[in-house]
Amino acid sequence: MRVPLSWLREYVDLPAGETGRDVAAKLVDAGLEVETVEQLGGGLTGPLVVGQVLTIEELEGFRKPIRFCTVDVGRANGTGEPQEIVCGARNFSVGDKVVVVLPGAVLPGDFAIASRKTYGKTSHGMICSGEELGMGDDGTHGIIVLPPEHEVGTDAIELLQLVDEVLDIDITPDRGYCMSLRGVAREAATAYGLPLRDPALLDVPAPNSYGYLVKVEDPAGCDRFTARTVTGLDPEARSPIWLTRRLQKAGMRPISLAVDVTNYVMLELGQPLHAYDRSRLDGAIGVRRAEQGEEFTTLDGVKRILDAEDLVITDSSGPIGLAGVMGGANTEIADSVTDPETGQVTGTTDVVIEAAHFDSVSISRTARRLKLSSEASKRFERGVDPLAASAAAQRTVDLLVLLAGGTAEAGVTELIAPGAPRTIAMSANHPDRVAGMEYGRETVVRRLQEIGCDVYGQDELVVTVPSWRPDLAEPNDLAEEVIRLEGYGNLPSTLPQVPSGRGLTARQQLHRRVGRALAGAGYVEALSYPFLGEGVFDQLQLAAHDATRQVVRLVNPISDEEPALRTTLLPGLLGALRRNDSRGSHDLALFETGSVFRAGRQPGVAVRLPADRRPTDEEIATLDAALPAQPRYAAVVLAGAREQAGWWGKGRPADWADAVQAARSLAVEAGAELVVRQGQYGPWHPGRCAELLVTLDGVETVIGHAGELHPRVVKAMGLPARTSAMELDLDRLAAAGGEPVRAPRISTFPVATQDVALIVDATVAASEVEAALRAGAGELLESLRLFDVFTGEQVGEGKKSLAYALRFRAADRTLTAEESTAARDAAVALAGERTGAVLRGA
């Protein structure tokens, strides 16, 4: 909503020194959103005067028509002689009054005017168009032709009101009443503590039985309809300068007097109106719902196919207007036409004025369905004051009589559906509780009365809401009005008191430790969308019955190619790895922690929670039960070099062992004992896949896999060769950890190291040998590490040698050689018993 400051001052006596920015600041404090304050006429200096065209000479020999004119500007040029001006416009004639800018003036945009030679003539100034003066579009795109009554030499800056300030206000949906000068003036008057001259306070004649006949068939869609008739309008009458300038400043284009007057009153009072050419009306005006598929041509010349929910204005011939949106082409005001032979001017002389109140939901649906947003529909959607209809119709009639010489017929039609003012019960201290500060009853009552409410009661208030505020529906709305008028800046700043001892949960702490551990190991976190397409499961070579294929599909997916919630983190991570590799980053180590979504055996049905109250615990529990399980997973992917080559060495590529080590590091952070065994699953290479297990409730449970991806998966997904990956269930890993991770106790006694090399069958897993060594070594064993695997003729066919480093330490003494040797021998003995291991060289 564009609000000229000069127009606003007609309704509120703002202090003389207040600038547009000062008023904007006050309105912002009151809760309005003032986007900009536009300075009209900034940098404009005269002389800019009214001139009369005396002669026009057509210049020949140029690519476009050029005219050499003499213009009478009175004494404005200091001599009184006619001013010689070259002009290319064609929309004026000898005798017309025009706007002339003389040498020495400066137009908007720092455009200095001087005498200059052009087209073989010297032009001493310029005949101006509206766009050159920053007035906006007047529909002609040509020279301004003024009414003949303006005297030559008059200052055109004041005449055309070129210097002004315009506030551009972004009207939110709950402030529909501010889509008018009346509404903004009310807010300005309240902000400054000044009285308001309400333009809607007019003497309106009572309705009678001899007004234009109107029939409303749908009172729910139209609860108020006022019709007035004006006859004998002068078809040659044009909108005066003050009217067109106010429309232009407000962002509207002047069209014709009758249309301009209805637009002006709409801007002034907020009530949309429509003027019908009475000679084109066929019988009574009606209001009804459209028939399904009914056709109607709007003012813009477009044929519309109507819906049964659309509200239409009709006469005996059918629809003549889309209620609250746009009028019809068959009853629009006719342009004046002059007969070239007789000189007689014809056009609309009798009009019927419509001022109605329509249902906001109905208007909104029609405007959106037809993609036909108009100034009228914008106002009806946000709520229009139903009691302003009769005043708006009277204001329109008065202006048409004044400006076009018409006569207002005595008939007044006004149909009103029964209704009562809205009341709201509220405790007097309710705004205090909402704001967290004490206003007191007197302040609450005073502020509510300032916005037009009637207030009764003491501790319990009964508030009658004004007709122009449909947004006020409950006590919180009234509390908001009190708070904003008292000033949001006056609200105390209070921070919530956090109970001591609360911080991150154990689950959140683990997730942070996991992220820090992987980042410290050289991995880069990559966050991907939680959506996938089911075709990726085929690329990952998952079995048809695999639980990972059981997805939750979205009703409204962002992309039709990814309509399901992810059940694994690998597609997103591998996609990020592929994109980075294609852009030249070949040495990659990425990780992600996030939720996956597991569909239940029977899909749940979510209940629709209420919006007018807090949901009950049962309703929340029902909603939670319908949600899929959302365990948190952790995954890594690697490709390229894990250690860069340089002067320090050759470096090495990333391989399956790095993926397994990432899982081990997560287990350390969770304080869980991770079992790593050879496995085989989906996307991993069958010979380079590790199965990751933990013990839960006494049962070993698979929580993930790690290793090198299968070559077919690498090819299908366009990944670098030998790409490795790891994925595990972080929640299950945390459950296996039990107690929080504690720092190890550091012994001050020396360590005893014993190395053993055991020969076992090639089919025996190293993890089985390691488990046997740990069990046999007893409590003196501090750590155990596999440092060499050897196969060859020396150990025999079908055999392999596993070399382990065992570290022994006691917490209370220095171990003797006999104690460490005995512990080692016990470990070897149990390994031989369980796995058939034989000490190499024995």
CSV table of N, CA, C and O in Angstrom, one decimal, residues 298 300 302 304 322 324-326 363 366-374 377 381:
chain,number,residue,atom,x,y,z
A,298,THR,N,-14.3,-11.2,-18.6
A,298,THR,CA,-14.0,-10.1,-17.7
A,298,THR,C,-13.5,-8.8,-18.4
A,298,THR,O,-13.3,-8.8,-19.6
A,300,ASP,N,-10.7,-7.5,-18.7
A,300,ASP,CA,-9.5,-7.6,-19.4
A,300,ASP,C,-9.7,-8.3,-20.8
A,300,ASP,O,-8.7,-8.6,-21.4
A,302,VAL,N,-10.7,-11.4,-21.3
A,302,VAL,CA,-10.4,-12.9,-21.2
A,302,VAL,C,-11.7,-13.6,-20.9
A,302,VAL,O,-12.4,-13.2,-19.9
A,304,ARG,N,-13.6,-16.5,-19.1
A,304,ARG,CA,-13.3,-17.3,-18.0
A,304,ARG,C,-14.3,-18.4,-17.9
A,304,ARG,O,-15.5,-18.2,-18.1
A,322,LEU,N,-17.5,-10.7,-11.7
A,322,LEU,CA,-17.0,-11.7,-10.8
A,322,LEU,C,-17.0,-11.0,-9.4
A,322,LEU,O,-16.1,-10.0,-9.2
A,324,GLY,N,-16.3,-9.2,-6.2
A,324,GLY,CA,-15.1,-8.9,-5.5
A,324,GLY,C,-13.8,-9.1,-6.2
A,324,GLY,O,-12.7,-8.9,-5.6
A,325,VAL,N,-13.9,-9.4,-7.5
A,325,VAL,CA,-12.6,-9.7,-8.2
A,325,VAL,C,-12.5,-8.7,-9.4
A,325,VAL,O,-11.6,-7.9,-9.5
A,326,MET,N,-13.4,-8.8,-10.4
A,326,MET,CA,-13.3,-8.0,-11.6
A,326,MET,C,-14.7,-7.9,-12.3
A,326,MET,O,-15.5,-8.9,-12.2
A,363,ILE,N,-14.0,-15.1,-2.2
A,363,ILE,CA,-13.2,-14.3,-3.1
A,363,ILE,C,-11.8,-14.8,-3.3
A,363,ILE,O,-11.3,-14.8,-4.4
A,366,THR,N,-11.7,-17.9,-5.6
A,366,THR,CA,-12.0,-17.5,-7.0
A,366,THR,C,-10.7,-16.8,-7.6
A,366,THR,O,-10.3,-17.2,-8.7
A,367,ALA,N,-10.2,-15.9,-6.9
A,367,ALA,CA,-9.0,-15.1,-7.4
A,367,ALA,C,-7.8,-16.1,-7.6
A,367,ALA,O,-7.1,-16.0,-8.6
A,368,ARG,N,-7.6,-17.0,-6.7
A,368,ARG,CA,-6.5,-17.9,-6.9
A,368,ARG,C,-6.7,-19.0,-8.0
A,368,ARG,O,-5.8,-19.3,-8.7
A,369,ARG,N,-7.9,-19.5,-8.0
A,369,ARG,CA,-8.2,-20.5,-9.1
A,369,ARG,C,-8.1,-19.9,-10.5
A,369,ARG,O,-7.5,-20.5,-11.4
A,370,LEU,N,-8.5,-18.7,-10.7
A,370,LEU,CA,-8.4,-18.0,-12.0
A,370,LEU,C,-7.1,-17.2,-12.2
A,370,LEU,O,-6.9,-16.7,-13.2
A,371,LYS,N,-6.3,-17.2,-11.1
A,371,LYS,CA,-5.0,-16.5,-11.2
A,371,LYS,C,-5.3,-15.0,-11.6
A,371,LYS,O,-4.7,-14.5,-12.5
A,372,LEU,N,-6.3,-14.4,-10.9
A,372,LEU,CA,-6.8,-13.1,-11.3
A,372,LEU,C,-6.8,-12.2,-10.0
A,372,LEU,O,-7.9,-12.0,-9.4
A,373,SER,N,-5.6,-11.8,-9.6
A,373,SER,CA,-5.6,-11.0,-8.4
A,373,SER,C,-5.8,-9.5,-8.8
A,373,SER,O,-5.1,-9.0,-9.7
A,374,SER,N,-6.7,-8.9,-8.1
A,374,SER,CA,-7.0,-7.5,-8.4
A,374,SER,C,-6.9,-6.7,-7.1
A,374,SER,O,-6.8,-7.2,-6.0
A,377,SER,N,-9.9,-7.8,-5.0
A,377,SER,CA,-9.8,-9.1,-4.3
A,377,SER,C,-8.7,-9.1,-3.2
A,377,SER,O,-8.9,-9.8,-2.2
A,381,GLU,N,-10.0,-10.4,0.5
A,381,GLU,CA,-9.3,-11.5,1.1
A,381,GLU,C,-8.8,-11.2,2.5
A,381,GLU,O,-8.9,-12.1,3.3
